Amino acid sequence: MNKLRLFIAIHLPDGLKEQLVKVQDALRHTGADVKWVARDHFHVTLKFLGETPDWQVRDIVQAMGRCCTGFSSFKLNLSGLGTFPPRGKPRVVWAGLGGEKDILLALQGSLEQELHKLGFPLEGRPYSPHLTLGRPRQFGEMDPLVREIEKQKQTLRGEWQVTAIHLIQSTLTPQGPIYTTLATVPLS
């Protein structure tokens, strides 16, 4: 039995990815030691499934389909920057989301319930939709990074129509993860 490292996500259009790269470039100039997310890896995670038997992929895609039939396409937009945790030494640098977040939250909740029926555990904390831009590698001097995040907060603009969700395999390599889309399920 092969196991695949899987997650379900929403893709971004190329134009918005370019904006995120420009913000990363501005933050990179602070000198903070951050592992930045590659341009082609930007996504909004709906559910991390982890190491999953390959025979379960078909069931996951069917669950995604059941979930998507209850949702029409909706709009999201980029909205602000921040860090997790919000105070203290940052572990994640993120871009926020705005737009029809109530639909996004309902979609994620429905997906969570459908996958729970397949044996995937419910998430132990509330869903906090965001786009990860980077992860600080060490807890050195982060004040310049935090100051630049404050400066860059208002620079993100852009809206997109969410029309599908994607099942993605993440293969970990020494050079970083390789993402492969295994299935795309359209919203109704």
Short mmCIF file of C-alpha atoms in Angstrom, two decimals:
data_model
loop_
_atom_site.label_atom_id
_atom_site.label_comp_id
_atom_site.label_asym_id
_atom_site.label_seq_id
_atom_site.Cartn_x
_atom_site.Cartn_y
_atom_site.Cartn_z
CA MET A 1 0.00 0.00 0.00
CA ASN A 2 1.45 3.34 -1.09
CA LYS A 3 0.84 6.44 1.00
CA LEU A 4 0.49 9.90 -0.48
CA ARG A 5 0.89 13.21 1.37
CA LEU A 6 -2.31 15.04 0.41
CA PHE A 7 -4.16 18.29 0.93
CA ILE A 8 -7.19 20.02 -0.59
CA ALA A 9 -6.79 23.62 -1.70
CA ILE A 10 -7.90 26.53 -3.84
CA HIS A 11 -5.52 27.76 -6.55
CA LEU A 12 -4.74 31.42 -7.27
CA PRO A 13 -4.54 33.13 -10.66
CA ASP A 14 -1.07 34.02 -11.94
CA GLY A 15 -1.58 37.79 -11.57
CA LEU A 16 -2.16 37.48 -7.84
CA LYS A 17 0.83 35.18 -7.48
CA GLU A 18 2.97 37.94 -9.01
CA GLN A 19 1.71 40.41 -6.39
CA LEU A 20 2.61 37.98 -3.61
CA VAL A 21 6.12 37.52 -5.05
CA LYS A 22 6.60 41.32 -5.03
CA VAL A 23 5.59 41.44 -1.36
CA GLN A 24 7.98 38.56 -0.61
CA ASP A 25 10.76 40.50 -2.37
CA ALA A 26 10.12 43.55 -0.17
CA LEU A 27 10.13 41.38 2.96
CA ARG A 28 13.24 39.51 1.80
CA HIS A 29 15.18 42.81 1.88
CA THR A 30 14.79 42.94 5.67
CA GLY A 31 17.44 40.22 5.95
CA ALA A 32 15.23 37.97 8.07
CA ASP A 33 16.01 34.26 7.70
CA VAL A 34 12.75 33.04 6.16
CA LYS A 35 12.01 30.05 3.95
CA TRP A 36 9.81 31.68 1.34
CA VAL A 37 7.04 29.76 -0.42
CA ALA A 38 7.70 29.29 -4.15
CA ARG A 39 5.46 31.22 -6.55
CA ASP A 40 3.85 28.06 -7.94
CA HIS A 41 3.04 26.79 -4.45
CA PHE A 42 0.73 29.61 -3.35
CA HIS A 43 -2.69 28.20 -2.42
CA VAL A 44 -5.48 28.44 0.13
CA THR A 45 -5.50 25.20 2.11
CA LEU A 46 -8.96 23.85 2.86
CA LYS A 47 -7.87 20.61 4.53
CA PHE A 48 -4.52 18.94 5.14
CA LEU A 49 -5.00 15.18 4.91
CA GLY A 50 -1.43 14.09 5.54
CA GLU A 51 -0.12 10.62 4.70
CA THR A 52 -3.07 8.87 3.07
CA PRO A 53 -3.35 5.39 1.50
CA ASP A 54 -3.48 5.72 -2.30
CA TRP A 55 -6.63 3.56 -2.45
CA GLN A 56 -8.50 6.33 -0.60
CA VAL A 57 -7.98 8.96 -3.34
CA ARG A 58 -11.16 7.95 -5.19
CA ASP A 59 -13.24 8.24 -2.00
CA ILE A 60 -11.73 11.65 -1.25
CA VAL A 61 -12.55 12.95 -4.73
CA GLN A 62 -16.12 11.66 -4.38
CA ALA A 63 -16.42 13.44 -1.00
CA MET A 64 -15.10 16.62 -2.62
CA GLY A 65 -17.76 16.25 -5.32
CA ARG A 66 -20.56 15.83 -2.79
CA CYS A 67 -19.34 18.92 -1.00
CA CYS A 68 -19.01 21.05 -4.15
CA THR A 69 -22.55 20.37 -5.40
CA GLY A 70 -23.83 22.63 -2.63
CA PHE A 71 -21.71 25.65 -3.61
CA SER A 72 -21.59 28.04 -6.54
CA SER A 73 -18.46 29.94 -7.51
CA PHE A 74 -17.57 32.83 -5.22
CA LYS A 75 -15.10 35.71 -4.97
CA LEU A 76 -12.09 36.08 -2.71
CA ASN A 77 -9.55 38.85 -2.53
CA LEU A 78 -6.16 39.51 -0.99
CA SER A 79 -6.48 41.45 2.23
CA GLY A 80 -3.56 42.40 4.45
CA LEU A 81 -0.46 40.70 5.83
CA GLY A 82 0.40 39.29 9.21
CA THR A 83 2.16 36.62 11.19
CA PHE A 84 1.25 33.60 13.28
CA PRO A 85 1.35 34.06 16.19
CA PRO A 86 0.25 37.68 15.99
CA ARG A 87 2.56 38.67 18.88
CA GLY A 88 6.01 37.43 19.74
CA LYS A 89 8.35 35.62 17.38
CA PRO A 90 6.62 34.84 14.06
CA ARG A 91 6.46 31.25 12.83
CA VAL A 92 4.42 31.99 9.67
CA VAL A 93 4.21 35.07 7.44
CA TRP A 94 0.81 35.16 5.71
CA ALA A 95 -1.41 37.13 3.35
CA GLY A 96 -5.01 37.49 4.45
CA LEU A 97 -8.21 36.91 2.52
CA GLY A 98 -11.34 38.97 2.12
CA GLY A 99 -14.38 38.80 -0.10
CA GLU A 100 -17.00 36.11 0.31
CA LYS A 101 -15.28 34.48 3.27
CA ASP A 102 -18.59 33.27 4.68
CA ILE A 103 -18.93 31.00 1.63
CA LEU A 104 -15.30 29.90 1.98
CA LEU A 105 -15.89 29.01 5.64
CA ALA A 106 -19.08 27.11 4.80
CA LEU A 107 -17.28 25.21 1.99
CA GLN A 108 -14.41 24.28 4.29
CA GLY A 109 -16.83 23.19 7.03
CA SER A 110 -18.79 21.02 4.61
CA LEU A 111 -15.57 19.48 3.32
CA GLU A 112 -14.42 18.84 6.88
CA GLN A 113 -17.64 16.93 7.63
CA GLU A 114 -17.55 14.89 4.40
CA LEU A 115 -13.95 13.86 5.05
CA HIS A 116 -14.70 13.02 8.67
CA LYS A 117 -17.13 10.39 7.36
CA LEU A 118 -14.10 8.79 5.64
CA GLY A 119 -12.18 8.66 8.91
CA PHE A 120 -10.16 11.88 8.69
CA PRO A 121 -10.02 13.65 12.06
CA LEU A 122 -11.83 16.93 12.54
CA GLU A 123 -9.55 19.94 12.82
CA GLY A 124 -8.90 20.79 16.44
CA ARG A 125 -8.94 24.56 15.95
CA PRO A 126 -11.09 27.02 14.03
CA TYR A 127 -10.30 27.38 10.31
CA SER A 128 -8.22 30.50 9.63
CA PRO A 129 -8.03 31.00 5.85
CA HIS A 130 -4.78 32.55 4.63
CA LEU A 131 -1.95 32.22 2.11
CA THR A 132 1.39 31.25 3.62
CA LEU A 133 4.18 33.43 2.22
CA GLY A 134 7.03 32.09 4.34
CA ARG A 135 8.23 30.48 7.54
CA PRO A 136 11.02 32.07 9.60
CA ARG A 137 13.83 29.51 10.02
CA GLN A 138 15.24 30.86 13.24
CA PHE A 139 14.19 33.22 15.92
CA GLY A 140 16.81 35.87 15.32
CA GLU A 141 16.07 39.55 14.86
CA MET A 142 12.56 39.76 13.42
CA ASP A 143 11.73 43.41 14.17
CA PRO A 144 12.72 44.65 10.68
CA LEU A 145 10.52 41.94 9.11
CA VAL A 146 7.56 42.84 11.33
CA ARG A 147 8.00 46.56 10.49
CA GLU A 148 8.09 45.81 6.76
CA ILE A 149 4.97 43.66 7.06
CA GLU A 150 3.21 46.69 8.57
CA LYS A 151 4.39 48.84 5.61
CA GLN A 152 3.33 46.26 3.01
CA LYS A 153 -0.10 45.47 4.51
CA GLN A 154 -2.01 47.83 2.25
CA THR A 155 -0.18 46.96 -0.98
CA LEU A 156 -2.05 43.73 -1.71
CA ARG A 157 -5.02 44.09 -4.01
CA GLY A 158 -6.82 41.73 -6.29
CA GLU A 159 -9.89 39.60 -6.52
CA TRP A 160 -10.51 36.23 -8.09
CA GLN A 161 -13.40 33.90 -8.76
CA VAL A 162 -13.13 30.53 -7.01
CA THR A 163 -14.62 27.96 -9.37
CA ALA A 164 -13.06 24.68 -8.18
CA ILE A 165 -11.16 22.92 -5.44
CA HIS A 166 -8.12 20.70 -5.97
CA LEU A 167 -6.71 17.53 -4.42
CA ILE A 168 -2.94 17.98 -4.32
CA GLN A 169 -0.13 15.56 -3.62
CA SER A 170 2.92 17.03 -1.88
CA THR A 171 6.13 15.08 -2.42
CA LEU A 172 8.84 16.25 -0.03
CA THR A 173 12.36 16.58 -1.45
CA PRO A 174 15.57 18.19 -0.13
CA GLN A 175 14.98 21.05 -2.59
CA GLY A 176 11.44 21.61 -1.31
CA PRO A 177 8.01 20.11 -1.94
CA ILE A 178 6.75 19.14 -5.38
CA TYR A 179 3.01 19.67 -5.81
CA THR A 180 0.97 17.54 -8.20
CA THR A 181 -2.75 18.17 -8.72
CA LEU A 182 -4.46 14.77 -8.64
CA ALA A 183 -8.04 15.97 -9.11
CA THR A 184 -9.96 19.17 -9.77
CA VAL A 185 -13.58 19.32 -8.67
CA PRO A 186 -15.69 22.24 -9.93
CA LEU A 187 -18.17 24.10 -7.78
CA SER A 188 -21.71 23.79 -9.08
#
